[in-house]
Tab-separated table of C-alpha atoms in Angstrom:
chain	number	residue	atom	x	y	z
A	1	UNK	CA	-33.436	-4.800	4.388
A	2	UNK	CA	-36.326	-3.490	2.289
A	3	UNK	CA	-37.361	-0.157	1.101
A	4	UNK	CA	-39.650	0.496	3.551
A	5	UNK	CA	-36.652	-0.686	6.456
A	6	UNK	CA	-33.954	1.116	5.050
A	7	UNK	CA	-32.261	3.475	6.977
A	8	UNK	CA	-32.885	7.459	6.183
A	9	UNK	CA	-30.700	8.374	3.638
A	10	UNK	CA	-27.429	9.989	5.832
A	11	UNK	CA	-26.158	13.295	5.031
A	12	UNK	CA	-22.387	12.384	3.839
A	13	UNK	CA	-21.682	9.205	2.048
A	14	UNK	CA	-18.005	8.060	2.469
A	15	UNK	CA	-16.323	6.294	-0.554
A	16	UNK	CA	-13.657	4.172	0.588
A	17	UNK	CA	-11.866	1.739	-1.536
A	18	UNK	CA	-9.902	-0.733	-0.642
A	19	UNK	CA	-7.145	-3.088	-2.746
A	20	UNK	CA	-5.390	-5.626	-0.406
A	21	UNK	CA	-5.459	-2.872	2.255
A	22	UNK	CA	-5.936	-5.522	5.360
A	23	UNK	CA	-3.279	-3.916	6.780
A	24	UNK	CA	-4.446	-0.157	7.476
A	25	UNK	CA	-7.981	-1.081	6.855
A	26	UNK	CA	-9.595	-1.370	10.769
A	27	UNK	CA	-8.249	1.991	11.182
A	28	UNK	CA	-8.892	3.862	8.786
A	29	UNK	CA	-12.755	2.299	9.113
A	30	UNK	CA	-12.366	3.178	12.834
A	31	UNK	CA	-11.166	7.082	12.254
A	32	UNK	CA	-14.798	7.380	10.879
A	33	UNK	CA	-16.464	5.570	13.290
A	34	UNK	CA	-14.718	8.251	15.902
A	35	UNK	CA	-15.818	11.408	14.093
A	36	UNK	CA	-17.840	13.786	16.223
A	37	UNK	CA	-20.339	14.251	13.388
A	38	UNK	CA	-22.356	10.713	13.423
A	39	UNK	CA	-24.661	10.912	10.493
A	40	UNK	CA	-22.810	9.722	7.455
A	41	UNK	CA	-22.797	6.351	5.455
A	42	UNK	CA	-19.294	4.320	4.784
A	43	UNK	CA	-18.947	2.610	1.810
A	44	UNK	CA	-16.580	0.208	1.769
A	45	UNK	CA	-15.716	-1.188	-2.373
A	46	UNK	CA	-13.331	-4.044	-1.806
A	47	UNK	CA	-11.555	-3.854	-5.498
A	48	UNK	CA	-10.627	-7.690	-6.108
A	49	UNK	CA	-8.600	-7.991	-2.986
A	50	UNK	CA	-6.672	-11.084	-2.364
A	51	UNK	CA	-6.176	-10.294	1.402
A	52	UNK	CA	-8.573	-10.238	4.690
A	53	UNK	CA	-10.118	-6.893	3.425
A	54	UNK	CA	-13.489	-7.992	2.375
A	55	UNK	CA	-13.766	-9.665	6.022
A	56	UNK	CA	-12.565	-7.142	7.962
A	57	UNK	CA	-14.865	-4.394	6.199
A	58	UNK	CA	-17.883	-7.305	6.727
A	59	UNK	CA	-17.105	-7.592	10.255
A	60	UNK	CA	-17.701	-4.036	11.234
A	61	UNK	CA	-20.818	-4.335	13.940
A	62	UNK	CA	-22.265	-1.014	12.502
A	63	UNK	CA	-24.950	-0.470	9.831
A	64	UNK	CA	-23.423	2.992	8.792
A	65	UNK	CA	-21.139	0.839	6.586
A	66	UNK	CA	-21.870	-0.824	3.943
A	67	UNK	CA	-19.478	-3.386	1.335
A	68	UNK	CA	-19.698	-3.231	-2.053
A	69	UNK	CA	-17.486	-6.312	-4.098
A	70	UNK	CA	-16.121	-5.322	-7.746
A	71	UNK	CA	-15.887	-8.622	-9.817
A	72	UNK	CA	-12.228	-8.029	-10.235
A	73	UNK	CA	-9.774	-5.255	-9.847
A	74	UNK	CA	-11.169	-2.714	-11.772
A	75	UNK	CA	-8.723	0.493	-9.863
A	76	UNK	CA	-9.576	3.443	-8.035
A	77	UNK	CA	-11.241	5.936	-10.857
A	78	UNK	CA	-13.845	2.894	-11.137
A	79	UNK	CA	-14.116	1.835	-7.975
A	80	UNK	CA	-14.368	5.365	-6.630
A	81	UNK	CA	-17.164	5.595	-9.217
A	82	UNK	CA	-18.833	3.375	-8.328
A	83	UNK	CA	-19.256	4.196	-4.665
A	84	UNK	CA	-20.296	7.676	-6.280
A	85	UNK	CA	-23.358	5.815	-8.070
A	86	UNK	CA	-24.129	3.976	-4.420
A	87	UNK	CA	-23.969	6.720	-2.062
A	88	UNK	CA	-27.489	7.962	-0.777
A	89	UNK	CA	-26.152	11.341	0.753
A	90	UNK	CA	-25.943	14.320	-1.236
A	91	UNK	CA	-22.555	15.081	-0.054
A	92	UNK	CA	-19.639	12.507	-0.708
A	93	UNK	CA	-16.272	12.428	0.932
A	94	UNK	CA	-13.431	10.375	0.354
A	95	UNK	CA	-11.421	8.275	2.204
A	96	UNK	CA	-8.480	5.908	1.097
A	97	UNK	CA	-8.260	2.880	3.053
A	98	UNK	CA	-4.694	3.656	4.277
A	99	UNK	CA	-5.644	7.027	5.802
A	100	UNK	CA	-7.082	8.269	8.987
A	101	UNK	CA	-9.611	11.265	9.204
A	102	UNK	CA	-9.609	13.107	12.103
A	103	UNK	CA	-12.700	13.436	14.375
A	104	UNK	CA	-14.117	16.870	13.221
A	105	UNK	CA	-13.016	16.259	9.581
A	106	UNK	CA	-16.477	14.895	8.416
A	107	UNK	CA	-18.478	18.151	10.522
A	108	UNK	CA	-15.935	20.520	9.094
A	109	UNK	CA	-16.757	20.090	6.366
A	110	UNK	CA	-20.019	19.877	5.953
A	111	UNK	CA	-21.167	22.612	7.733
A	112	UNK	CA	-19.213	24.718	5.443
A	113	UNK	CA	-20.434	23.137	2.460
A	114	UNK	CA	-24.475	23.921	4.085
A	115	UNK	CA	-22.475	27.973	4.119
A	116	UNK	CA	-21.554	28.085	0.934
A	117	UNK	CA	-23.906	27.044	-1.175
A	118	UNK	CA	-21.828	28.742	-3.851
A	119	UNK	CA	-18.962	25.599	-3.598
A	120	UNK	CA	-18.865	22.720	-5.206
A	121	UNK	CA	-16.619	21.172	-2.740
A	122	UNK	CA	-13.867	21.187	-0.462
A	123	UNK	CA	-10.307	19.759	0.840
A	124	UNK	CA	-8.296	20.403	3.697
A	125	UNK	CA	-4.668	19.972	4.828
A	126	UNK	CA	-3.280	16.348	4.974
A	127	UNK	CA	-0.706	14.981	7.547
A	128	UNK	CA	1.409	12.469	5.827
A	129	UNK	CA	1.541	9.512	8.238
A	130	UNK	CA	3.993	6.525	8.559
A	131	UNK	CA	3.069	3.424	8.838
A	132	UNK	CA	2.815	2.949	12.809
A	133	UNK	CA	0.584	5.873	12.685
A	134	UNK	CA	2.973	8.621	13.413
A	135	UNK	CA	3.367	11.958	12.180
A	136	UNK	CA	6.146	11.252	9.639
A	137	UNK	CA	6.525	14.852	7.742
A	138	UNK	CA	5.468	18.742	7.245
A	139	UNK	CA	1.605	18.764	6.000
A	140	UNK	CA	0.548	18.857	2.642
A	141	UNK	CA	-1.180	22.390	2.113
A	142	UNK	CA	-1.591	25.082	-0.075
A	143	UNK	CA	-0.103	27.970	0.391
A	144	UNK	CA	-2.234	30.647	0.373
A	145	UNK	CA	-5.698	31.664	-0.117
A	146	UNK	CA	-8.394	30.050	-2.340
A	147	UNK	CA	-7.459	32.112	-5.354
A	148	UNK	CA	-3.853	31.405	-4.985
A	149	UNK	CA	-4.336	27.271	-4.485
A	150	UNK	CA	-6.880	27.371	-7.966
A	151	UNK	CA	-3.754	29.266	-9.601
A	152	UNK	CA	-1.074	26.332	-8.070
A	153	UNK	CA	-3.041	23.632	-9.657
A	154	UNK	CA	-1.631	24.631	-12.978
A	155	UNK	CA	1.677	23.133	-11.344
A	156	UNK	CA	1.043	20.902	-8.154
A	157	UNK	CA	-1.851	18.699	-7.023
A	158	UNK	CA	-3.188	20.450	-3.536
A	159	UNK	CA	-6.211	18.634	-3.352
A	160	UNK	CA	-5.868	15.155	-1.596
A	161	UNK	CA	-8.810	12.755	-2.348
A	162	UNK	CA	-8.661	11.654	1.093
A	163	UNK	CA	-9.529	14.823	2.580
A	164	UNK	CA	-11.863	15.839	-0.421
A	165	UNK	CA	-15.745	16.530	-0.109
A	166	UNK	CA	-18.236	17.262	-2.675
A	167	UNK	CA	-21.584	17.588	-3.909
A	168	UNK	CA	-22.939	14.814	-5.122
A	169	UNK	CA	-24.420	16.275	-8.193
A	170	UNK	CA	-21.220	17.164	-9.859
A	171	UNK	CA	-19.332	14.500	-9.469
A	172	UNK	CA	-21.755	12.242	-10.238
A	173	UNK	CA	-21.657	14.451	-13.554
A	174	UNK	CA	-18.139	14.923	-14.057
A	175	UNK	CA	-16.783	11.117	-12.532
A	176	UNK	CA	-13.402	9.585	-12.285
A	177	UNK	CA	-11.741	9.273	-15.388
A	178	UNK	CA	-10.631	5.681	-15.557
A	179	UNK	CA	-8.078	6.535	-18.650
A	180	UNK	CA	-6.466	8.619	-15.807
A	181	UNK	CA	-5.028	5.689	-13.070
A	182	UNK	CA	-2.741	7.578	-11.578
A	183	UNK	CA	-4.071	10.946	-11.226
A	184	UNK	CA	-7.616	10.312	-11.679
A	185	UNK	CA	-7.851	12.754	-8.378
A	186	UNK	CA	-6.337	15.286	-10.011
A	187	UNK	CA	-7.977	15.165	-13.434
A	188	UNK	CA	-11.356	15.649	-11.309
């Protein structure tokens, strides 16, 4: 596809990446081809898998989705970096390939980002799953108002990557640390 083809730029880019995630991967790529709000890019970086993910993320019939190959496994902060520096919207969301957004998720969000123009970005409560897909636990939320959540960070990560959306602009600034594997979600 050249320039002058290319699709309008969409107005959320979704970063997924994916590690030998075959498993969970069709779903989790379906849950966004489901949402209610349609105009939003997926893209998929397939981190040095040694499963089907590449070809399942390649079969997807729909050109909102797009696969990006790392030469090797390079981890999340740089993958997730990565789909930062590919992503033509000027909103990004997140999206682990494991997880499943619900329909409005993508909407909700973004119309309250267009609100605000005050907020950088936003998260919302997370439903831990098991892994046939049911309900397996209380959510994961913070208790309280915004002020109280900002003050709880100091002690407990409340903001889930998978239900996190941003502006582009500062986290193309501030990035995923990749000294920080394991809580390279939080550190952001």
């Amino acid at each position: 596809m050249t320039a002058a083809t290319e699709r309008p730029a969409p107005r959320v880019s979704v970063v997924m990446p994916v590690f030998d995630g075959a498993a969970y991967l069709a779903a989790a790529i379906d849950s966004l081809r489901a949402q209610d709000f349609p105009d939003w890019e997926l893209l998929v970086i397939d981190d040095g898998s040694r499963d089907d993910s590449r070809a399942i993320a390649q079969a997807v019939d729909d050109a909102r989705v797009r696969v990006l190959v790392n030469p090797a496994n390079l981890g999340l902060p740089l993958s997730r970096n990565r789909g930062i520096d590919a992503a033509r919207a000027p909103f990004i969301a997140f999206l682990d390939s494991d997880d499943l957004a619900l329909p409005q998720r993508l909407g909700v969000q973004w119309r309250y980002l267009q609100r605000h123009a005050e907020v950088a970005g936003v998260g919302a409560d997370v439903q831990p799953i098991a892994a046939d897909g049911r309900v397996s636990g209380a959510d994961w939320r913070c208790p309280g108002d915004a002020q109280d959540c900002r003050a709880q960070l100091l002690l407990h990560a409340y903001v889930n990557t998978s239900a996190f959306m941003a502006r582009a602009e500062p986290l193309r600034a501030l990035r995923f640390d990749p000294e920080q594997p394991l809580a390279e979600d939080y550190d952001l």
